[in-house]
Coordinates of C-alpha atoms in Angstrom, one line a residue:
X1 CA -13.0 19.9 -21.6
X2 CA -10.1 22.1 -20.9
X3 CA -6.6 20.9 -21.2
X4 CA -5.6 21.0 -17.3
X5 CA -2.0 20.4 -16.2
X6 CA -1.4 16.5 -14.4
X7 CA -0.1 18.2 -11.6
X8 CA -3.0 20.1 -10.4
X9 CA -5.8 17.3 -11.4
X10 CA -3.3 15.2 -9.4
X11 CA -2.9 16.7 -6.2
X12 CA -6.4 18.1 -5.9
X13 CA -7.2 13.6 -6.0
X14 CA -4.1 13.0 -4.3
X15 CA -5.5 15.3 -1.0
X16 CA -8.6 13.0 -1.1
X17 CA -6.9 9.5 -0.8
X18 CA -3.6 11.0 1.0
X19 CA -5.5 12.3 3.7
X20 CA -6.8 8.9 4.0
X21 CA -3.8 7.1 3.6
X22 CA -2.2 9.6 6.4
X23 CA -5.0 8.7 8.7
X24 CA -5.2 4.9 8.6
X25 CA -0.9 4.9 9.6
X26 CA -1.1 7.5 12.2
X27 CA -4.3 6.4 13.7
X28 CA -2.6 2.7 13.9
X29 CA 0.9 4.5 15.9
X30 CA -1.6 6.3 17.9
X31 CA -3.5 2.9 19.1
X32 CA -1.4 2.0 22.0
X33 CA -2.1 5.8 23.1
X34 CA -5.6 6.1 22.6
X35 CA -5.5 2.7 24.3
X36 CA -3.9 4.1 27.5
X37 CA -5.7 7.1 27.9
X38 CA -9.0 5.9 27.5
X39 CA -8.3 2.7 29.9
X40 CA -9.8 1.0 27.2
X41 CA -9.2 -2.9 25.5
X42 CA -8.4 -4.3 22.3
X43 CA -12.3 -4.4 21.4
X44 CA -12.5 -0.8 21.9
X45 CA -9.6 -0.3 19.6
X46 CA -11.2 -3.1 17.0
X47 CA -14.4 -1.0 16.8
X48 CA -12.6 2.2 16.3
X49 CA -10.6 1.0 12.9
X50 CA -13.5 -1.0 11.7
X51 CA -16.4 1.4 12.2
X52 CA -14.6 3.6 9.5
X53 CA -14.0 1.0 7.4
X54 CA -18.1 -0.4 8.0
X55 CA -19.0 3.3 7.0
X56 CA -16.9 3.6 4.0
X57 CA -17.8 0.0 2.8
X58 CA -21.4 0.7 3.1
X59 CA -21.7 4.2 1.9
X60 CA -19.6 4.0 -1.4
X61 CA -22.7 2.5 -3.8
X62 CA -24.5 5.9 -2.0
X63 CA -21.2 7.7 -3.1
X64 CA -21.3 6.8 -6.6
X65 CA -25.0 7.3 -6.9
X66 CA -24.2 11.1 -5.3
X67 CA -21.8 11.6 -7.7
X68 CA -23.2 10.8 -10.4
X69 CA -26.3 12.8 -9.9
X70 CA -24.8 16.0 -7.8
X71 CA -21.4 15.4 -9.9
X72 CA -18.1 14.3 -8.6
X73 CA -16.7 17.7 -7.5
X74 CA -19.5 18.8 -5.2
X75 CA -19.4 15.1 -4.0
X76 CA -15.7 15.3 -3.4
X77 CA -15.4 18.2 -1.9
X78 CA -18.1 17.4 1.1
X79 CA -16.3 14.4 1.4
X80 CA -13.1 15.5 1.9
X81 CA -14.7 18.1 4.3
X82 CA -16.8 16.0 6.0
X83 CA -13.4 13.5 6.8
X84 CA -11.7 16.5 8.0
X85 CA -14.3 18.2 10.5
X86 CA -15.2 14.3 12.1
X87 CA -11.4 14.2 12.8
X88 CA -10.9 17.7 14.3
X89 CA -14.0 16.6 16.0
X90 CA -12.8 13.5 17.4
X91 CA -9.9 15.0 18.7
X92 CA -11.5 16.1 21.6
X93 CA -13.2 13.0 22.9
X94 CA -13.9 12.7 26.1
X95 CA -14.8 8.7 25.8
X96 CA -13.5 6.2 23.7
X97 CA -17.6 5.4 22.5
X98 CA -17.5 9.3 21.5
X99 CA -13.9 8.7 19.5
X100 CA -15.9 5.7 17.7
X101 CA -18.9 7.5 16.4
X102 CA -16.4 9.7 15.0
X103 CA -14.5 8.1 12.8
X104 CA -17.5 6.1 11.8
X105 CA -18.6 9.8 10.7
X106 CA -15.1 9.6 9.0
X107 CA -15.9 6.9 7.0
X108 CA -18.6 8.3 6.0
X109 CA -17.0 11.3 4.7
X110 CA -14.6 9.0 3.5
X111 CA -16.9 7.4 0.9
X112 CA -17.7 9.7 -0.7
X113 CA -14.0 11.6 -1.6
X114 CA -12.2 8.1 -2.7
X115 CA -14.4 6.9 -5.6
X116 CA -15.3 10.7 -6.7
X117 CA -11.4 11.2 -6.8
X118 CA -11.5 9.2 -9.8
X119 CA -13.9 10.4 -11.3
X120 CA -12.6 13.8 -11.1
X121 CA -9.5 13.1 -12.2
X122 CA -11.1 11.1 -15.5
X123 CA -13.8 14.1 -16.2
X124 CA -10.1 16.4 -16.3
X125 CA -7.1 14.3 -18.6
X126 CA -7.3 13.5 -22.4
X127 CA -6.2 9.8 -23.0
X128 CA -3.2 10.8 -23.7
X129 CA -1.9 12.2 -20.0
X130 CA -4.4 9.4 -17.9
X131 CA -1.7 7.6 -17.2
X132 CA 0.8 10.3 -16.1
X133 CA -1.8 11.6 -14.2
X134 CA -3.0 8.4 -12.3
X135 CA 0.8 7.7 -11.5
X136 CA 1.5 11.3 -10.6
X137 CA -2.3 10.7 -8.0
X138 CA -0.4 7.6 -6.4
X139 CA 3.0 8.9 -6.1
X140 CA 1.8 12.1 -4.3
X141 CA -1.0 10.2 -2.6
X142 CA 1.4 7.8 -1.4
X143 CA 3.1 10.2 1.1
X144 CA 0.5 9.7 3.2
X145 CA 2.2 6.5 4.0
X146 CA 5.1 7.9 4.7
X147 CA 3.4 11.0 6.7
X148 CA 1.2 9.1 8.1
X149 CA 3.4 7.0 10.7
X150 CA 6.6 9.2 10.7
X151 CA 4.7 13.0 11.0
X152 CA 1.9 11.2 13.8
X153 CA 4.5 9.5 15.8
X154 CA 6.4 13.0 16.4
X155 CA 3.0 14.8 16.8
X156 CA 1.8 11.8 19.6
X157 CA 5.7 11.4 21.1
X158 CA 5.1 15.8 21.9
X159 CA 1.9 16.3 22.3
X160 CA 0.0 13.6 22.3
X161 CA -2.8 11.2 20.4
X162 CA -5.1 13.5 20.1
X163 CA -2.6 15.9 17.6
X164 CA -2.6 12.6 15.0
X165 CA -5.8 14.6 14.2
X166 CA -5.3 17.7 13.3
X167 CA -3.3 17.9 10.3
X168 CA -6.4 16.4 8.0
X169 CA -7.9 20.4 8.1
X170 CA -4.8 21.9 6.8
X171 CA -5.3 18.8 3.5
X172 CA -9.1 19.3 3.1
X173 CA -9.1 22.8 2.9
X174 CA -6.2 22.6 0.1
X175 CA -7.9 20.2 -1.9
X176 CA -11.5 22.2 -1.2
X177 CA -9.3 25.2 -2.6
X178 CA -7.6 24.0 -5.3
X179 CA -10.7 21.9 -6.8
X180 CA -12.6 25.1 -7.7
X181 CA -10.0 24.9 -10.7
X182 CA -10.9 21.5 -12.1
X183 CA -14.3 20.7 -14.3
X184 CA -17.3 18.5 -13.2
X185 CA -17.9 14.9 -14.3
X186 CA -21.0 14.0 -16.0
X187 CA -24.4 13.9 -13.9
X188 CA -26.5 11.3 -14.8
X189 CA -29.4 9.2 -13.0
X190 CA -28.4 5.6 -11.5
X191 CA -30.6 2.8 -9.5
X192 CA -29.1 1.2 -6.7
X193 CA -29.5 -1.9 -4.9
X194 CA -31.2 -1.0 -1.4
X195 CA -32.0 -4.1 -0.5
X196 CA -28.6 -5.6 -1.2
X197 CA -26.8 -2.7 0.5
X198 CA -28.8 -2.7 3.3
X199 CA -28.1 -6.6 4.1
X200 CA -24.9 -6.3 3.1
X201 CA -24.2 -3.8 5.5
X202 CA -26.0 -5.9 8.1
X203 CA -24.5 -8.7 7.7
X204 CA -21.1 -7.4 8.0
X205 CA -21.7 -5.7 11.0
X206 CA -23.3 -8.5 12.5
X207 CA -20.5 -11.1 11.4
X208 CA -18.0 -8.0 13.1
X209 CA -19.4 -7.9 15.9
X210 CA -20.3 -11.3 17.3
X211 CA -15.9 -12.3 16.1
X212 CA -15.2 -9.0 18.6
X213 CA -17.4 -10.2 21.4
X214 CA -15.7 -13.5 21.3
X215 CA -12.4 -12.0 22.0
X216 CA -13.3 -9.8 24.8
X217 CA -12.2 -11.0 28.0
X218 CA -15.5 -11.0 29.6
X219 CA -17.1 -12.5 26.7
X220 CA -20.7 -12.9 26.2
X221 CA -21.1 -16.0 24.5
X222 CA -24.4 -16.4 23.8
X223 CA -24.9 -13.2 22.2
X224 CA -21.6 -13.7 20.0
X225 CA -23.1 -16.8 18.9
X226 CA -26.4 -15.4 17.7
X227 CA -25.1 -12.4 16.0
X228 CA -22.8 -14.7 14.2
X229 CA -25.6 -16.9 13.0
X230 CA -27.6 -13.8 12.2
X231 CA -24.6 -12.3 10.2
X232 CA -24.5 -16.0 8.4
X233 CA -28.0 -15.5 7.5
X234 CA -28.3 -12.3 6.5
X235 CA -25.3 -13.5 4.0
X236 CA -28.0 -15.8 2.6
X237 CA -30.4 -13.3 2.6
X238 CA -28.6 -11.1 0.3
X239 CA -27.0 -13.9 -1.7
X240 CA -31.0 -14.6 -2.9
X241 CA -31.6 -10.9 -2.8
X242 CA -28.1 -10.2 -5.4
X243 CA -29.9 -13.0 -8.2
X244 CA -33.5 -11.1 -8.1
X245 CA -32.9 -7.1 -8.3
X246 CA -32.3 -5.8 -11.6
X247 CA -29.2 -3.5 -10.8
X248 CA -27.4 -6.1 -8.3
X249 CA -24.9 -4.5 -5.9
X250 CA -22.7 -7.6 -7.1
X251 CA -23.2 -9.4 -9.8
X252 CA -24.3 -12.8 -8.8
X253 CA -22.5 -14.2 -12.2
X254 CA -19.4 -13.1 -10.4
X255 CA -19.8 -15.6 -7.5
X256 CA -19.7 -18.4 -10.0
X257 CA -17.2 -17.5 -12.5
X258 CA -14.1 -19.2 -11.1
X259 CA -11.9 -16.6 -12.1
X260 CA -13.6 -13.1 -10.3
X261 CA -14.4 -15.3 -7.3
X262 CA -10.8 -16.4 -7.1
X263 CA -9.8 -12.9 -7.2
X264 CA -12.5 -11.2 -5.1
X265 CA -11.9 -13.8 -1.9
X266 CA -8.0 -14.0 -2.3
X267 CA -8.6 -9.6 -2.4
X268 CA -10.7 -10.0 1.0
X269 CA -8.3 -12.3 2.9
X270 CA -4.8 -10.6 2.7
X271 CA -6.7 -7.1 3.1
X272 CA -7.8 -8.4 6.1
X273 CA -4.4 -10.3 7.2
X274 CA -2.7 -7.1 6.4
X275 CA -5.0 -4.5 8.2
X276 CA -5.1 -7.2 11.3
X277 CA -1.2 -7.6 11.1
X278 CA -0.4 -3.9 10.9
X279 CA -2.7 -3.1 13.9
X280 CA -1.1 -5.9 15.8
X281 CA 2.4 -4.7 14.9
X282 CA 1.7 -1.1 15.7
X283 CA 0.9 -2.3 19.3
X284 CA 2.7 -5.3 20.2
X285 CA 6.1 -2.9 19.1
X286 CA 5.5 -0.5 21.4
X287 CA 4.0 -2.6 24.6
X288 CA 6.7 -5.5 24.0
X289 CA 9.5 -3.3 23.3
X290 CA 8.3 -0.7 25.2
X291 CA 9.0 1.9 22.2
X292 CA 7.7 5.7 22.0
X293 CA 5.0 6.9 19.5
X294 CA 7.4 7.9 17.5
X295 CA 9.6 4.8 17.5
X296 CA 6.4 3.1 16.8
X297 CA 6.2 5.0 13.8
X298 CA 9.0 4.0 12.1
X299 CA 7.9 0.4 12.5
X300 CA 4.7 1.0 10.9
X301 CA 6.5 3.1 8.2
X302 CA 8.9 0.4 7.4
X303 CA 5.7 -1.7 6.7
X304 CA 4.7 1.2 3.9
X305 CA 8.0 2.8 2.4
X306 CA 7.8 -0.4 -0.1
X307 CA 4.2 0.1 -1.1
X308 CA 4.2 2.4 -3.9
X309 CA 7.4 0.1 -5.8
X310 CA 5.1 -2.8 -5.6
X311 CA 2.3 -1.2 -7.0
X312 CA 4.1 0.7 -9.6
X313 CA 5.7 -2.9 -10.7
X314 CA 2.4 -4.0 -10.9
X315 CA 1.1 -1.3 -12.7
X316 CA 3.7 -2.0 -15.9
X317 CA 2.7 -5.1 -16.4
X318 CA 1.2 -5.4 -19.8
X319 CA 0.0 -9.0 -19.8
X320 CA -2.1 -12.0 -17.7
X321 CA 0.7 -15.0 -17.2
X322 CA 3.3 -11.8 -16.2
X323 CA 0.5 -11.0 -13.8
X324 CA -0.3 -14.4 -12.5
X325 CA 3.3 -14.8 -11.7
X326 CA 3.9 -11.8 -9.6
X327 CA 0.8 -12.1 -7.8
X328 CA 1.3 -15.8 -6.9
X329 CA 4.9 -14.7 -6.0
X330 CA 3.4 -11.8 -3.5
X331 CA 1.0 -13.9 -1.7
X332 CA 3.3 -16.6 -0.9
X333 CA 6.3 -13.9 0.1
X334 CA 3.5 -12.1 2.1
X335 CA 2.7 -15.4 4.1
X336 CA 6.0 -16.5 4.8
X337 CA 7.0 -12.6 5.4
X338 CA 3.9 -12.7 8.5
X339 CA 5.2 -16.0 9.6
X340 CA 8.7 -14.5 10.2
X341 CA 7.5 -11.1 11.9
X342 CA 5.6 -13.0 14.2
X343 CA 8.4 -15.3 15.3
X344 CA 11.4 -11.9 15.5
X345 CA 8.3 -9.9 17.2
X346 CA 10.2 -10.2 20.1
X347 CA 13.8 -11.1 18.4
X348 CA 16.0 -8.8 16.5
X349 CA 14.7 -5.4 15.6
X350 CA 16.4 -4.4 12.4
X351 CA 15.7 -7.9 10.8
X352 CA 12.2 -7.4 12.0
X353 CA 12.2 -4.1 10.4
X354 CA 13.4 -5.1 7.2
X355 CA 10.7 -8.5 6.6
X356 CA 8.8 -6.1 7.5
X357 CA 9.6 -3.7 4.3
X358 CA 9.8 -6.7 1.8
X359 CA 6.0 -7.9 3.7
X360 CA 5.1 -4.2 2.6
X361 CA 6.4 -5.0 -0.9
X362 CA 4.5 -7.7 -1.4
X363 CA 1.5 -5.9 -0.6
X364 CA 1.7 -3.7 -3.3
X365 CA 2.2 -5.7 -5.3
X366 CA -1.2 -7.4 -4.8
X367 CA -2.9 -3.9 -4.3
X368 CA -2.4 -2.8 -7.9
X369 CA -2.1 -6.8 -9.3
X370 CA -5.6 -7.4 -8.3
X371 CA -7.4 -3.8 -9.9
X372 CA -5.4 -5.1 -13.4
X373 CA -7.1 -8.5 -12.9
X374 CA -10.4 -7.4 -12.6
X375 CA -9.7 -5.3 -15.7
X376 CA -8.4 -8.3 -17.5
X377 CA -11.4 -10.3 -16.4
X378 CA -14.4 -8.2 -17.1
X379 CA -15.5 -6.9 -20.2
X380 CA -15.2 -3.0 -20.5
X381 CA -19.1 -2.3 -19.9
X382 CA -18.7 -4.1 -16.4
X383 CA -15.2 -2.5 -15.5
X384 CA -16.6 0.0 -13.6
X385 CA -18.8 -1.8 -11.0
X386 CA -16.4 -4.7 -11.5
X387 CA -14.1 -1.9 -9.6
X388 CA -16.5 -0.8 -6.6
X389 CA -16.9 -4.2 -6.0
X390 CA -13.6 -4.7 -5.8
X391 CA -13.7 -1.7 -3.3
X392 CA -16.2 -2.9 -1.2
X393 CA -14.3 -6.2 -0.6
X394 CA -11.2 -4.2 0.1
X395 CA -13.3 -2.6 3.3
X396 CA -15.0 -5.6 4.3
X397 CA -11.7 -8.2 4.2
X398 CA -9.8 -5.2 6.3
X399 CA -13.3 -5.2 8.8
X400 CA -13.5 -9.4 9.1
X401 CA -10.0 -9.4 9.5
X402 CA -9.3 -7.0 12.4
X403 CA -12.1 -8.4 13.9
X404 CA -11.1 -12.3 13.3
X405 CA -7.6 -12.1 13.9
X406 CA -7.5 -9.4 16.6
X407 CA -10.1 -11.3 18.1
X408 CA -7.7 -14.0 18.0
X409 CA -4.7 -12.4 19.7
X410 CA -6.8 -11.9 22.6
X411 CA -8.1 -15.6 23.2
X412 CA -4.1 -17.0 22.3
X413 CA -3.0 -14.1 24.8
X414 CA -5.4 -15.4 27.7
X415 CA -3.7 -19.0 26.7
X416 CA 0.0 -18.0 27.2
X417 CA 0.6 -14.0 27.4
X418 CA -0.7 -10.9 26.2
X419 CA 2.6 -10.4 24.1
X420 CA 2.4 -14.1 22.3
X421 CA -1.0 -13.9 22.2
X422 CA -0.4 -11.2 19.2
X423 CA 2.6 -12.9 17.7
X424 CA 0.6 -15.9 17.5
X425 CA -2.2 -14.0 15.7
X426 CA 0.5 -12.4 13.1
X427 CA 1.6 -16.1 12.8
X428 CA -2.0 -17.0 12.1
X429 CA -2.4 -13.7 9.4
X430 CA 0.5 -15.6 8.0
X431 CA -1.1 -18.9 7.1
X432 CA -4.4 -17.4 6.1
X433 CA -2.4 -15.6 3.9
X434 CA -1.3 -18.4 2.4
X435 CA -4.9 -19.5 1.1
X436 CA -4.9 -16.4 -1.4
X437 CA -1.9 -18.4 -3.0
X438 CA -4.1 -21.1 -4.1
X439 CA -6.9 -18.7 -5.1
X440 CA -5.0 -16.6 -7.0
X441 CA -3.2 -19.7 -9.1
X442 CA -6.6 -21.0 -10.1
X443 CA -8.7 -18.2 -11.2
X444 CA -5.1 -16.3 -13.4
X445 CA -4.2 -19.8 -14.7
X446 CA -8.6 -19.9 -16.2
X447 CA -8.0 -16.5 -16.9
X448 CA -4.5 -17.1 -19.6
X449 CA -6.7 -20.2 -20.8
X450 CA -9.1 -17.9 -21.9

C-alpha cells in the first residue's frame, strides 16, 4: 500500500457521509416547504424521510457484499453518484409520490457509499495515522451538519425547496474525482442472508406503514391493523429464520446476551426519538412561529453544532465504567432535554435554542458511545458485522420512530391542536427516551462485570 496523506483519504470518505449528513438537515428545513407546495400531509412527509432510510437499511448487507467482491472504490464511487443524480432528479418533481421514489433511490445510492467509506479509508492509512484519519473523516464530514441546515435554509428562503438539492452534484463529482487517487480494498467472496434480509426488510416496512396509516387523518383502520400484525409476524418469521442460516444477518446469540441486546434496543429507540424529534422541530418552528426556511435552519442547526464535541468526547474514552457513565449521563440529559423543548416549543426562543444544543450534545455522545460498546463487547472476529448490525438498527430505530412518534403528533393534534399535537409528541420522544437509560445501565454495568 502506498503511504497516502490523511487529508486526501479523509475528504474523499468525508464527501460520501457529508453529503449525507448535508441532506438529512436540509431535507428536514425544507419539510414545511415541500409540505406546502405539494399540498401534501404529515404522512406524505413521513414516507419521504423514511423511504431513504428503508432503502439504505435494507441495501447495506447488498453494499458490503458489493464491496467486497467489486471492491470498495468502484462501490463507492456508484454510490456516491447514484445519491447525487436521484437528488438532482428529485428536484424536479412534479408530485410528492415522484419526490418519494426518489430519495428511496437515494437511499439506495446511499448504501452503498457509507459502509464502503470505511472501507476505503482502512484499505489507504497504516495503523499508525487510522486514527488521525478517522477523526480528520468526522470533523470534515461533520460540516454537513452545519451545511446542511444553514446553506439549505438560504438556498429554500431564495429560491426555493427544490435548490436544497442541488448542491450534492457539485460533492459527488469531487469525491468521484479525487478517489481515482486512493487504492482498492481487498475483493473477496461473501454469503449473505437472503432470507433474513428479505423479511427483515418486510417487516419493517410493514410495521412503518401500518403506525403511518394510523396517524393519517382519514385513517384506514383495518388495513393499519393487518399490516401491523403482518409486520409482527414477519418479525417472527425472521427471528426463526436468524437461528437456522449459516451466515445470519444478526447473530441470534446477540438477542440473548444481555449486554449487545441492551445496547442494540437502547441504539434503536433514541435514533428513532431523535430523527422523530428533529422532524417535528424543523416543522412545528416554522408553522408555530411562523419562521422562514432559513430561520428554520438555524433551529435545526442549533440541534447539530454540538454533535461532533459529543462524539469526539466519546471517542477518548479509553475504558468501559468511563463509558457507562457518559452514556447513562446522555440518555437521561437527552430525555429530560426533549421533555423541555416540547414544553418552550411555543415559549422562549433562545432558551429553546440552547436545550436544544445541549439535546444535540447528548446525542453525540451516544452516537460514538454506542460504536465503542459494541467494540468493547464483541470479540475482534465479530467486530465487523457486530458494526452493520449496529448500522442497520441505526436506520430502522430512525424509520419506527418517525413513523411512531410522528404518527403520534397527528392523533394528539386531532385531540387539542395541530401545534400541541407535536409538542406533545416531542414530550412523548422525551419519555421514550428515557427507557434507553435503563437499557444502557444494565447491559455496561454486565459488561465492567466481565
Amino acid at each position: 500500500m502506498t503511504q497516502k496523506s490523511p487529508l486526501l483519504v479523509a475528504s474523499v470518505a468525508a464527501a460520501g457521509l457529508g453529503m449525507v449528513m448535508y441532506d438529512n438537515t436540509a431535507i428536514t428545513v425544507a419539510l414545511p416547504a415541500i409540505r406546502d407546495a405539494f399540498h401534501t400531509d404529515t404522512s406524505s412527509l413521513q414516507w419521504m424521510l423514511n423511504g431513504l432510510s428503508l432503502m439504505t437499511g435494507s441495501m447495506l448487507p447488498f453494499s458490503g457484499a458489493l464491496g467486497d467482491r467489486f471492491g470498495p472504490k468502484r462501490t463507492f464511487r456508484a454510490g456516491i453518484l447514484l445519491f447525487a443524480a436521484a437528488a438532482l432528479m428529485g428536484s424536479f418533481s412534479t408530485s410528492i409520490g415522484m419526490l418519494i421514489g426518489f430519495r428511496v433511490l437515494q437511499g439506495f445510492g446511499g448504501a452503498l457509499l457509507l459502509p464502503n467509506s470505511t472501507a476505503l479509508l482502512n484499505a489507504n492509512v497504516t495503523p499508525e495515522t487510522r486514527n488521525h484519519t478517522v477523526g480528520l473523516w468526522i470533523s470534515i464530514s461533520a460540516t454537513g451538519l452545519i451545511v446542511g441546515p444553514l446553506g439549505g435554509g438560504l438556498l429554500i428562503s431564495h429560491f426555493g425547496w427544490r435548490a436544497a438539492l442541488y448542491g450534492h452534484t457539485v460533492i459527488a463529482l469531487f469525491g468521484a474525482w479525487r478517489i481515482g487517487k486512493l487504492d482498492d480494498g481487498p475483493r473477496r467472496e461473501n454469503s449473505l442472508d437472503f432470507p433474513g434480509i428479505f423479511t427483515a426488510s418486510a417487516t419493517a416496512l410493514a410495521l412503518c406503514a401500518g403506525l403511518i396509516q394510523f396517524g393519517r387523518r382519514h385513517a384506514n383502520y383495518p388495513l393499519a391493523t393487518t399490516l401491523i400484525v403482518l409486520g409482527l409476524l414477519l418479525g417472527y418469521l425472521f427471528y426463526r429464520i436468524e437461528h437456522r442460516v449459516e451466515h445470519p444477518l444478526v447473530d441470534p446469540s446477540w438477542l440473548t446476551d444481555v449486554r449487545t441486546r441492551g445496547v442494540l434496543l437502547a441504539c434503536a429507540i433514541y435514533n428513532g426519538t431523535i430523527a422523530a424529534s428533529t422532524f417535528l422541530i424543523s416543522v412545528l418552528s416554522q408553522d408555530s412561529r411562523h419562521l422562514s426556511p432559513l430561520q428554520g435552519g438555524i433551529v435545526v442547526w442549533m440541534s447539530c453544532i454540538l454533535m461532533p464535541v459529543g462524539s469526539r468526547i466519546s471517542g477518548r474514552i479509553k475504558n468501559v465504567p468511563d463509558l457507562r457513565k457518559i452514556m447513562l449521563l446522555g440518555s437521561i440529559a437527552l430525555s429530560v432535554g426533549y421533555v423541555i423543548i416540547a414544553a418552550l416549543s411555543q415559549g422562549p426562543f433562545l432558551l429553546m435554542l440552547a436545550t436544544l444544543s445541549i439535546a444535540g450534545f447528548c446525542a453525540g455522545l451516544l452516537f460514538s458511545g454506542d460504536t465503542i460498546a459494541i467494540l468493547n463487547i464483541l470479540e475482534p472476529a465479530k467486530a465487523s458485522s457486530g458494526l452493520a448490525t449496529l448500522s442497520l438498527v441505526r436506520q430502522i430505530g430512525a424509520v419506527f420512530g418517525i413513523a411512531l412518534i410522528g404518527s403520534a403528533s397527528e392523533l394528539f393534534g386531532r385531540a387539542t391542536s395541530i401545534d400541541n399535537g407535536k409538542s406533545l409528541a416531542i414530550a412523548l420522544a422525551g419519555v421514550a427516551t428515557l427507557s434507553c437509560y435503563f437499557l444502557l445501565k444494565k447491559a455496561l454495568t454486565a459488561t465492567v462485570h466481565d
